[in-house]
XYZ file of C-alpha atoms in Angstrom:
720
model
C 140.760 84.107 49.146
C 139.969 85.344 52.425
C 137.747 87.916 53.597
C 135.931 88.601 56.965
C 132.185 90.521 57.354
C 131.584 92.367 60.650
C 128.035 92.138 62.521
C 126.302 95.595 62.963
C 125.949 95.919 66.574
C 124.108 99.485 66.126
C 121.039 100.139 68.120
C 117.850 99.574 65.599
C 115.989 102.374 67.399
C 118.686 104.950 67.184
C 119.624 104.139 63.304
C 115.920 104.556 62.420
C 115.490 108.019 64.513
C 118.389 109.324 62.260
C 117.429 107.731 59.099
C 113.617 109.566 59.375
C 112.561 111.207 55.953
C 111.180 114.471 58.079
C 110.689 115.892 54.659
C 108.237 113.482 53.547
C 106.608 112.931 56.471
C 106.215 117.213 56.220
C 105.141 117.086 52.898
C 102.462 114.437 53.599
C 101.011 116.240 56.424
C 100.421 119.626 54.027
C 99.074 117.201 51.318
C 96.620 116.258 53.880
C 95.960 119.039 55.569
C 92.119 119.035 55.189
C 91.975 115.466 56.947
C 93.657 117.485 59.918
C 91.835 120.212 60.036
C 88.683 119.267 59.120
C 88.034 116.855 62.157
C 89.616 119.658 64.763
C 87.522 122.625 63.402
C 84.321 119.967 63.692
C 85.629 118.862 67.234
C 86.206 122.563 68.371
C 82.320 123.313 67.078
C 81.351 119.998 68.708
C 82.918 120.806 72.559
C 81.838 124.329 72.278
C 78.318 123.299 71.674
C 78.267 120.738 74.501
C 79.957 122.635 77.199
C 77.030 125.314 76.662
C 74.470 122.579 76.407
C 75.450 120.437 79.161
C 73.668 121.280 82.679
C 76.341 122.421 84.724
C 77.583 121.352 88.064
C 78.632 123.295 91.169
C 80.801 122.068 94.238
C 80.517 123.022 97.927
C 83.556 122.446 99.978
C 84.106 122.536 103.279
C 87.385 121.562 105.924
C 87.700 119.728 108.658
C 90.987 119.620 110.826
C 91.902 116.799 112.801
C 93.226 117.296 116.112
C 92.953 116.317 119.739
C 90.415 118.274 121.679
C 90.585 116.274 125.307
C 91.887 118.636 128.012
C 92.187 118.253 131.927
C 88.573 118.688 132.555
C 87.268 116.409 129.954
C 90.350 113.805 130.252
C 91.248 114.506 133.911
C 94.801 113.796 134.303
C 95.728 113.645 130.814
C 96.278 116.112 128.223
C 96.100 114.961 124.624
C 98.704 115.781 121.732
C 96.820 116.174 118.615
C 99.585 116.081 116.710
C 100.860 113.123 117.835
C 97.474 111.142 117.400
C 96.863 112.020 113.909
C 99.874 110.527 111.582
C 98.843 110.053 107.892
C 97.469 106.642 108.419
C 95.041 107.853 110.358
C 94.328 110.854 108.508
C 93.412 108.370 105.459
C 91.733 106.038 108.253
C 89.244 109.266 108.977
C 88.688 109.914 105.241
C 87.106 106.349 105.027
C 85.390 107.074 107.947
C 83.575 110.022 106.195
C 83.221 107.985 103.013
C 80.896 105.179 105.306
C 77.796 104.220 104.398
C 76.774 104.594 107.599
C 77.305 108.204 107.703
C 76.444 108.480 104.385
C 72.818 106.978 105.265
C 72.095 109.607 107.786
C 73.844 112.718 105.417
C 71.364 111.555 103.234
C 68.362 111.984 105.481
C 69.902 115.541 107.029
C 70.344 116.764 103.222
C 67.083 115.488 101.848
C 68.138 113.733 98.653
C 65.622 111.100 99.122
C 63.012 112.499 96.411
C 64.931 114.670 94.446
C 65.103 113.294 90.803
C 69.070 114.594 91.006
C 70.008 111.845 93.267
C 66.866 109.643 93.709
C 66.312 107.322 90.760
C 62.582 106.467 92.309
C 61.676 110.196 92.111
C 58.685 110.487 89.566
C 57.518 108.068 86.902
C 59.595 106.117 85.067
C 60.171 106.018 81.424
C 59.269 103.670 79.076
C 62.612 102.379 78.443
C 63.663 101.551 82.139
C 59.864 99.860 82.623
C 60.678 97.808 79.595
C 63.948 96.929 81.143
C 62.102 95.967 84.477
C 59.776 94.083 82.738
C 62.535 91.880 80.749
C 64.835 91.706 84.096
C 67.581 93.737 83.092
C 67.427 95.975 85.906
C 65.163 96.345 89.465
C 62.399 98.511 89.846
C 63.366 101.184 92.033
C 60.805 100.517 94.596
C 62.577 97.428 95.762
C 65.292 99.090 97.505
C 64.877 101.603 100.170
C 65.019 105.486 99.686
C 68.565 105.696 100.921
C 69.969 102.975 99.104
C 68.813 104.084 95.784
C 70.571 107.609 96.437
C 73.424 105.795 97.946
C 75.375 105.385 94.491
C 74.731 108.924 93.534
C 75.839 110.520 96.707
C 79.083 108.852 96.240
C 79.469 109.770 92.829
C 79.090 113.516 93.565
C 81.265 113.000 97.074
C 84.993 113.689 97.306
C 86.972 113.311 100.652
C 90.493 113.602 100.404
C 93.643 115.102 102.717
C 94.757 118.466 101.643
C 98.598 118.233 100.880
C 101.005 116.773 103.716
C 98.655 118.221 106.437
C 95.677 116.954 109.053
C 93.056 118.559 107.378
C 90.926 117.174 105.433
C 88.638 118.698 102.355
C 84.941 117.113 101.803
C 83.656 118.396 98.426
C 79.899 117.848 97.474
C 78.420 118.104 93.455
C 75.021 118.852 92.644
C 73.134 121.132 90.031
C 71.800 123.337 92.747
C 74.967 125.375 94.335
C 72.776 126.007 97.506
C 72.465 122.201 97.762
C 76.030 121.433 97.081
C 77.094 123.891 99.808
C 74.626 122.604 102.346
C 75.764 118.826 101.136
C 79.275 119.658 102.465
C 78.627 121.177 105.142
C 76.044 118.871 106.708
C 78.608 115.931 105.846
C 81.024 117.646 108.101
C 78.696 118.210 111.119
C 76.970 114.580 110.627
C 80.981 113.326 110.870
C 81.712 115.395 113.876
C 78.178 114.542 115.494
C 79.472 110.570 114.363
C 82.971 110.973 116.509
C 81.354 112.514 119.667
C 78.833 109.874 119.657
C 81.535 107.091 119.437
C 83.408 108.927 122.051
C 80.524 108.710 124.170
C 79.620 105.279 123.322
C 83.313 104.314 124.577
C 82.851 106.109 127.754
C 79.673 104.934 128.610
C 80.967 101.220 128.141
C 84.337 101.851 130.190
C 82.059 103.051 132.751
C 79.726 100.010 132.994
C 82.596 97.815 132.795
C 84.357 99.038 135.587
C 81.140 99.233 137.450
C 80.986 95.373 136.957
C 84.526 94.626 137.875
C 85.002 97.369 140.846
C 82.725 95.234 143.315
C 84.522 92.255 142.872
C 87.316 93.971 142.989
C 86.590 95.620 146.321
C 85.862 92.306 147.838
C 89.478 90.577 147.396
C 91.042 93.586 148.574
C 88.710 92.926 151.752
C 89.737 89.304 151.914
C 93.403 89.872 151.586
C 93.414 92.414 154.455
C 91.471 89.842 156.634
C 94.062 87.398 155.351
C 96.994 89.571 156.438
C 94.998 90.356 159.544
C 94.453 86.959 160.459
C 98.210 85.466 159.771
C 99.691 88.566 161.972
C 97.492 87.637 164.858
C 98.656 84.220 164.334
C 101.862 84.137 164.419
C 102.341 87.352 166.749
C 103.750 89.475 163.976
C 102.264 93.011 165.349
C 103.489 95.983 164.258
C 104.992 98.237 166.415
C 106.136 101.687 165.378
C 107.771 102.968 162.094
C 105.718 99.675 160.868
C 108.340 97.302 162.191
C 107.554 94.064 164.167
C 107.407 93.946 168.334
C 110.094 91.312 168.142
C 112.393 93.505 166.169
C 111.665 96.741 168.127
C 112.299 94.600 171.386
C 115.512 93.820 169.860
C 116.709 97.622 168.975
C 115.699 98.304 172.780
C 117.439 95.608 174.321
C 120.763 96.345 172.179
C 120.052 100.216 173.093
C 119.873 99.241 176.731
C 122.917 96.773 176.867
C 124.944 99.550 175.161
C 124.298 101.769 177.981
C 124.638 99.831 181.175
C 128.148 98.866 179.645
C 128.859 102.613 179.404
C 127.276 102.955 182.569
C 130.281 99.857 183.928
C 132.854 101.118 182.371
C 132.338 104.845 183.660
C 131.946 103.653 187.124
C 135.149 101.877 187.056
C 137.181 104.367 185.879
C 135.746 107.057 188.143
C 136.438 104.601 191.076
C 139.985 103.547 189.834
C 140.653 107.451 189.525
C 139.471 108.163 193.322
C 141.861 105.680 194.725
C 144.722 107.082 192.903
C 144.004 110.606 194.185
C 143.629 109.175 197.515
C 146.837 107.582 197.246
C 148.285 110.777 196.139
C 146.748 112.720 198.762
C 144.512 114.464 196.386
C 141.505 113.210 197.564
C 139.672 116.655 197.284
C 140.487 117.003 193.367
C 138.025 114.705 192.733
C 134.559 116.357 191.417
C 132.615 113.347 193.129
C 134.165 113.832 196.528
C 134.104 117.724 196.516
C 130.847 117.696 195.654
C 129.636 116.115 198.576
C 127.796 117.372 201.599
C 129.457 115.766 204.462
C 132.801 116.386 202.700
C 132.334 119.786 202.249
C 131.088 120.110 206.264
C 134.206 118.173 207.252
C 136.254 120.394 205.173
C 134.263 123.542 206.959
C 135.719 122.372 210.235
C 138.826 121.204 209.400
C 139.390 125.015 207.950
C 138.066 126.010 211.519
C 140.119 124.228 213.500
C 143.358 125.153 211.689
C 142.475 128.588 212.171
C 141.874 128.158 215.962
C 145.198 125.786 216.411
C 147.050 128.928 214.677
C 145.554 131.579 216.896
C 146.203 129.470 220.101
C 149.938 128.864 218.828
C 150.474 132.118 219.482
C 149.936 131.985 223.070
C 150.376 128.529 223.958
C 152.957 126.001 223.095
C 152.537 122.657 221.380
C 152.373 120.793 224.319
C 149.673 122.991 226.260
C 146.325 120.940 226.304
C 144.446 123.490 224.274
C 146.654 122.386 221.271
C 146.598 118.922 221.905
C 142.621 118.744 221.825
C 142.782 120.799 218.952
C 145.072 118.689 216.798
C 143.343 115.524 217.749
C 140.037 117.136 216.568
C 141.531 118.094 213.028
C 143.317 114.524 213.163
C 139.743 113.000 213.351
C 138.129 115.516 210.745
C 141.143 114.426 208.278
C 140.086 110.744 209.283
C 136.438 111.498 208.410
C 137.515 113.024 205.111
C 139.681 109.852 203.889
C 136.705 107.784 205.160
C 134.078 109.829 203.267
C 136.294 109.483 199.851
C 136.606 105.482 200.774
C 132.581 105.596 200.729
C 132.645 107.208 197.510
C 134.935 104.991 195.997
C 133.090 102.201 197.166
C 129.572 103.447 195.879
C 131.342 103.551 192.502
C 132.389 100.211 192.864
C 129.146 99.227 193.818
C 127.820 100.917 191.020
C 129.645 99.108 188.508
C 128.983 96.024 189.624
C 125.513 96.700 189.682
C 125.886 97.880 186.026
C 127.811 94.759 185.037
C 125.012 92.561 186.252
C 122.396 94.733 184.241
C 124.851 94.104 181.244
C 124.638 90.271 181.700
C 121.256 90.276 182.476
C 120.499 92.731 178.886
C 122.845 90.428 177.065
C 121.053 87.312 178.221
C 117.840 89.085 177.299
C 119.518 90.096 173.783
C 120.286 86.684 172.843
C 116.766 85.115 173.723
C 115.051 88.073 172.011
C 117.324 87.253 168.697
C 116.521 83.174 168.828
C 112.413 85.094 168.772
C 113.410 87.100 165.648
C 115.252 84.682 163.430
C 112.513 82.114 164.181
C 109.627 84.796 163.261
C 111.383 85.548 159.654
C 109.528 82.939 158.034
C 106.106 83.878 159.352
C 107.370 87.756 158.226
C 108.107 86.459 154.582
C 104.851 84.902 154.373
C 103.238 88.427 155.613
C 105.242 90.211 153.497
C 103.817 88.343 150.144
C 100.084 88.654 151.782
C 100.669 92.291 152.451
C 101.908 92.886 148.765
C 98.788 90.981 147.116
C 96.601 93.238 149.333
C 98.492 96.439 148.296
C 98.142 95.457 144.690
C 94.538 94.678 144.803
C 93.977 98.204 146.760
C 96.011 99.580 143.814
C 94.146 98.520 141.619
C 91.340 99.597 142.981
C 92.059 102.833 143.554
C 93.096 103.176 139.491
C 89.455 101.451 138.382
C 87.856 104.167 140.682
C 89.303 107.087 139.682
C 88.626 105.436 135.522
C 85.303 105.149 136.593
C 84.925 108.850 137.620
C 86.616 109.747 134.469
C 84.570 107.775 132.281
C 81.466 109.031 134.446
C 82.434 112.300 133.738
C 82.840 112.080 129.621
C 79.441 110.431 129.621
C 77.637 113.776 130.263
C 76.809 115.693 127.256
C 79.081 117.648 125.716
C 81.966 116.206 127.870
C 83.304 114.524 125.082
C 84.405 116.906 122.039
C 85.092 115.155 118.896
C 89.013 115.359 117.356
C 88.221 117.315 114.800
C 86.607 120.887 113.849
C 85.404 122.501 111.036
C 87.904 125.209 109.931
C 86.372 126.283 106.759
C 82.362 125.891 105.995
C 81.071 125.286 102.444
C 79.594 128.813 100.736
C 77.249 128.686 97.774
C 79.749 128.601 94.972
C 78.959 130.846 92.105
C 80.803 129.364 89.434
C 80.260 125.705 87.968
C 83.147 122.834 88.804
C 81.926 121.282 85.548
C 82.191 121.674 82.804
C 85.172 123.958 82.498
C 84.326 125.535 79.338
C 87.944 126.587 78.113
C 89.862 123.541 79.205
C 87.111 121.113 77.912
C 87.320 122.657 74.172
C 90.909 123.099 74.427
C 91.488 119.881 75.210
C 88.899 118.086 72.785
C 90.348 120.164 69.784
C 93.908 119.507 70.419
C 93.411 115.953 71.354
C 91.518 115.271 67.966
C 94.415 117.547 66.196
C 96.743 115.152 67.688
C 94.824 112.225 66.803
C 94.400 113.569 63.143
C 98.151 114.365 62.754
C 98.956 110.833 64.298
C 96.534 109.039 61.918
C 98.010 110.751 58.449
C 101.682 110.080 59.864
C 101.075 106.408 60.766
C 99.351 106.019 57.308
C 102.594 107.433 55.539
C 104.971 105.123 57.437
C 102.822 102.046 56.982
C 102.819 103.211 53.251
C 106.652 103.383 53.342
C 107.044 107.143 52.780
C 109.102 108.800 55.161
C 110.007 105.316 57.277
C 113.261 104.906 58.329
C 115.928 102.123 56.680
C 115.077 98.636 57.298
C 117.124 96.613 59.659
C 120.697 95.983 58.257
C 121.382 92.634 57.670
C 123.997 90.859 60.390
C 126.627 88.432 59.531
C 129.051 86.105 61.229
C 132.485 86.258 60.275
C 133.663 84.081 57.135
C 136.830 82.485 56.536
C 139.057 81.373 53.215
C 136.955 80.029 50.363
C 135.836 76.946 50.418
C 135.380 76.932 54.434
C 132.100 76.604 56.237
C 129.482 78.395 54.714
C 128.396 81.714 56.242
C 124.505 82.336 57.025
C 122.848 85.212 57.844
C 122.039 85.341 61.819
C 119.130 87.947 61.703
C 115.540 86.600 59.894
C 113.693 89.484 57.723
C 112.557 92.218 60.253
C 109.912 93.060 57.660
C 106.559 91.486 57.439
C 104.963 91.461 53.971
C 102.778 94.098 52.945
C 100.001 93.531 50.964
C 101.503 95.106 47.998
C 103.964 92.875 48.015
C 101.712 89.949 47.834
C 100.286 91.773 44.967
C 103.384 91.704 42.905
C 105.228 88.965 44.132
C 102.120 86.217 44.903
C 102.145 85.930 41.066
C 105.293 83.684 40.909
C 105.220 81.103 37.877
C 107.598 79.926 35.106
C 106.170 81.194 31.933
C 109.662 80.794 29.959
C 112.817 81.271 29.394
C 112.706 84.464 27.267
C 110.528 87.145 26.821
C 109.419 90.651 26.404
C 108.195 92.716 29.006
C 106.386 96.653 28.053
C 107.451 99.311 30.770
C 104.645 101.323 30.880
C 104.996 104.293 33.445
C 101.625 105.077 33.628
C 100.417 101.478 34.505
C 102.988 100.563 36.545
C 101.144 97.664 38.516
C 100.542 96.032 35.077
C 104.577 96.034 34.725
C 105.414 94.924 37.939
C 103.084 92.069 37.489
C 104.815 90.577 34.117
C 108.235 90.996 35.681
C 106.557 88.821 38.422
C 105.350 86.434 36.275
C 108.788 85.887 34.703
C 110.582 85.395 38.120
C 110.715 81.738 39.494
C 109.294 81.277 43.228
C 112.485 81.568 45.811
C 113.029 79.634 48.747
C 110.775 79.930 51.220
C 111.328 83.614 53.349
C 113.709 84.545 50.885
C 113.045 87.506 48.412
C 113.539 87.202 44.573
C 117.272 88.097 43.326
C 116.705 89.588 39.539
C 119.715 90.582 37.994
C 119.308 93.649 35.886
C 121.719 94.026 32.381
C 121.742 97.877 31.125
C 121.576 97.640 27.119
C 119.480 100.237 26.695
C 120.539 103.498 24.440
C 120.437 107.448 25.282
C 117.091 108.231 27.119
C 115.813 104.842 27.906
C 114.764 103.272 31.142
C 117.667 102.668 33.410
C 117.966 99.682 36.126
C 117.549 102.523 38.970
C 113.744 103.666 36.993
C 112.788 99.633 37.320
C 113.969 99.667 40.975
C 112.216 102.874 42.102
C 108.557 101.489 40.660
C 109.192 98.498 42.861
C 110.439 100.617 45.810
C 106.706 102.330 45.558
C 105.232 99.233 46.018
C 107.577 96.932 48.697
C 111.009 97.168 50.256
C 113.698 97.254 47.368
C 117.395 97.286 47.082
C 119.358 97.837 44.443
C 122.885 96.274 44.123
C 124.469 98.664 41.399
C 127.431 96.874 39.877
C 127.210 98.367 35.888
C 130.005 101.173 37.039
C 132.859 102.258 39.236
C 131.963 105.675 39.339
C 130.819 105.616 43.528
C 132.413 108.892 44.270
C 134.861 107.437 46.368
C 132.274 106.374 48.710
C 132.192 102.487 50.663
C 130.561 100.446 49.026
C 129.606 96.328 48.307
C 133.339 95.508 48.102
C 134.060 97.532 51.331
C 131.483 95.233 52.920
C 133.127 91.770 51.654
C 136.246 93.106 52.685
C 134.819 93.447 56.192
C 135.801 97.335 56.233
C 132.247 98.016 56.472
C 128.647 97.352 57.883
C 125.687 97.404 55.978
C 124.375 100.376 57.886
C 127.358 102.209 56.325
C 126.800 101.202 52.472
C 122.830 101.058 52.429
C 121.930 104.599 50.695
C 118.450 106.281 50.150
C 117.631 107.566 46.656
C 116.540 111.504 47.314
C 113.200 111.690 47.072
C 112.519 107.890 46.899
C 112.010 104.394 49.160
C 114.490 102.993 47.311
C 117.909 101.682 48.852
C 120.899 101.707 46.627
C 124.555 99.971 47.521
C 127.381 100.877 45.308
C 130.363 99.119 44.261
C 132.718 100.742 46.615
C 136.241 102.343 46.130
C 137.553 98.772 45.062
C 135.484 98.863 42.176
C 133.186 96.127 41.078
C 136.377 93.797 39.812
C 136.663 93.423 43.501
C 133.191 92.141 44.101
C 133.099 89.710 41.356
C 136.240 88.070 42.232
C 134.574 87.022 45.780
C 131.924 84.732 44.374
C 131.570 83.046 47.799
C 130.884 86.057 49.823
C 128.717 87.343 47.008
C 126.499 84.568 47.056
C 126.234 84.815 51.280
C 125.230 88.826 51.239
C 122.671 88.481 48.739
C 120.983 85.661 50.978
C 121.103 88.244 53.980
C 119.668 90.944 51.723
C 116.725 88.663 50.534
C 115.919 87.968 53.932
C 115.669 91.642 54.538
C 114.193 93.173 51.398
C 110.945 92.195 49.033
C 112.963 92.485 45.761
C 117.046 92.564 45.125
C 118.053 93.894 42.272
C 121.572 93.222 40.963
C 122.403 95.730 38.123
C 125.044 95.001 35.996
C 126.856 96.068 32.772
C 125.626 94.064 29.444
C 128.880 94.207 27.949
C 130.247 91.883 31.159
C 131.968 88.823 30.340
C 130.004 85.477 30.949
C 132.495 84.519 33.400
C 131.940 87.317 35.812
C 128.342 87.133 35.711
C 128.024 83.595 35.853
C 128.468 83.424 40.061
C 125.388 86.236 39.652
C 123.769 84.261 37.349
C 123.285 80.822 39.507
C 122.176 82.551 42.152
C 119.104 84.701 40.440
C 115.420 83.690 40.275
C 114.879 85.953 36.925
C 116.877 88.026 34.652
C 116.287 91.431 32.830
C 117.672 93.022 29.839
C 116.956 96.805 29.520
C 116.783 97.086 25.839
C 115.302 100.732 25.721
C 113.359 100.419 22.433
C 112.434 97.410 19.820
C 115.656 96.557 17.538
C 118.290 97.000 20.410
C 120.170 93.562 18.943
C 122.894 94.489 21.458
C 120.183 94.019 24.197
C 118.947 90.746 22.144
C 122.245 89.446 22.464
C 122.914 89.908 26.167
C 119.519 88.301 26.968
C 120.507 85.212 24.811
C 123.822 85.318 26.386
C 122.170 85.628 30.230
C 120.184 82.677 29.374
C 122.843 80.334 28.513
C 124.514 81.018 32.166
C 121.099 80.361 34.215
C 117.944 78.097 34.354
C 116.021 81.249 35.393
C 113.442 83.009 32.895
C 115.000 85.956 31.262
C 112.920 89.070 29.988
C 113.948 91.723 28.107
C 112.358 95.303 29.299
C 111.051 97.281 26.653
C 109.985 101.404 27.082
C 106.324 101.298 26.423
C 106.408 104.724 24.704
C 109.394 104.093 22.155
C 107.580 100.971 21.340
C 105.068 102.425 20.378
C 106.307 104.646 17.580
C 107.776 101.453 15.872
C 105.708 99.122 13.680
C 104.509 96.004 15.699
C 105.535 92.875 15.214
C 104.155 90.625 13.412
C 101.413 87.939 14.603
C 103.710 84.639 14.020
C 106.772 86.415 15.467
C 106.954 85.123 19.152
C 109.910 85.159 21.416
C 112.558 83.104 20.938
C 113.181 80.578 23.571
C 117.264 79.938 24.393
């Protein structure tokens, strides 16, 4: 025969939530309502009395805005940006400054907390208990500490400083029994913080001015020494500065270059003019040359020539060309023409001489320029060194000027009220009218609600621990099983439920007292009956629950196997495997588990109104169950690891061949007889005792047994 059994992979917490018996919990809550309402009402009364007896405390609140208050007048040349200076870390830092011990000591003095019995433990006489504690060394005497130290602890307990939301506003709360003292304390702490900030900034300015004053004088000497080095090096190397802060050599080189260019221009101009005049003379256009026409001598000669021509023209009217007068005038005219040509030639020669002179000047300037270039080239190295000395001198001078400016600013900030704190009070504390502690209505509501919830949780927890209202136990988990005769399948999950004291009371009495006996089932005293059953049950393997086979041979109205199982379920975790009949309403049962068609969580059902868990035979019937004896044995092992008791119910008229696999696995057998004289029950008990080595007992109803005559004293249970 081949069968397979699957593993239940469901979440245990989800199964428990679905199987929780809420109706049973609600019934338990209603039964124990006095245990819930009683403590709740007591807590209501006590909290109401407490909030009216306790001394109220008042809280004063002052608020400070952190912002940079520096301006051009307090910090010349700089404009502070308050938003950029105070991020979240900076705000938290200022909170810690307000809560510092130095500020606390100063605030304690100004508020006047020393000697105040609310804050000063040394105020007034010591109590008897305090004196005893001081004598035995459990505490110090208040006089051993300074007054401020005695007040510090209470001061910090009553002080609360925190930033308001995501802003740069810091709230300062001070709590006291006196509302006026609460407001005064918050305001004085805020004012003290501002004064501390102003003093800190003044100290910074004072220390900065002191450091600058000690640094400026040596720096001034270094500047003077650097300037002296520059001048000495310039004088030694002839690197005197000219116009535009240039050296003389460079200036001379520039002047010579300019003069050389000018001389070359003059030479070229004179040569060009001389060439033009010669060409004009050759062409007879002497008087068209401006330099010739503008000559004074040439102008006079031209005037004389004009006069002579006029006379010749006048005389030619009456005289012939050969007349002496005409010849005389012609000779004078020719002489004037020669003088004009000579004057033009002189002008040409003058220009040529000027060109020669300009050429000589060009040569002179060129020679001077070449020499000056050599001088400038030789002085470049010296100028490089000079520029390095000048840079050093200039750097020291700029540093000195910066230090002088910072020194003037530091001296200005050192004056009174010149350095305002980077904060200001935006909301001063006023005397509170309502106490901050205790908040009567919230305290009463919280105390009452908390007590109610605790009492309710206690009742619910007690019911769950007792088993009522608790979820199904963890279903056993299996590995697949192959064909019959293959490797034996073992349960993979150990027992999840620890043994309870009641189970120890029932199952801890396991002793072997006989093979066949009689047990009276008394519903009024079920513990005695269960103890008898435990005594008649063999000790199972360690960690395994006892498995008991129950045969139903009772008549109408007699106790059924399910009744016995419910008695056990009231005191421990019990499961009933009901194989007495096939009427299971078509629901999945033990046969589907063995066939691998269902899981334990699918076939374990809870009896209504009981803690008993029940497993039916299933749709295939109990014949299919008895046919798979090897798988039945594995399933019983899994159940015994999970529950405290495993009851297997079968019919008393079942054949021995069917019961034999079960009989070899059980630790005890029970035959439900109902009443004395049930021969069928006695026969079933003998037959069962032949199939198993475990003790077998007949269970009789106590009520029916009392109606029948008691057995004789010499009659004893028959042992097989």
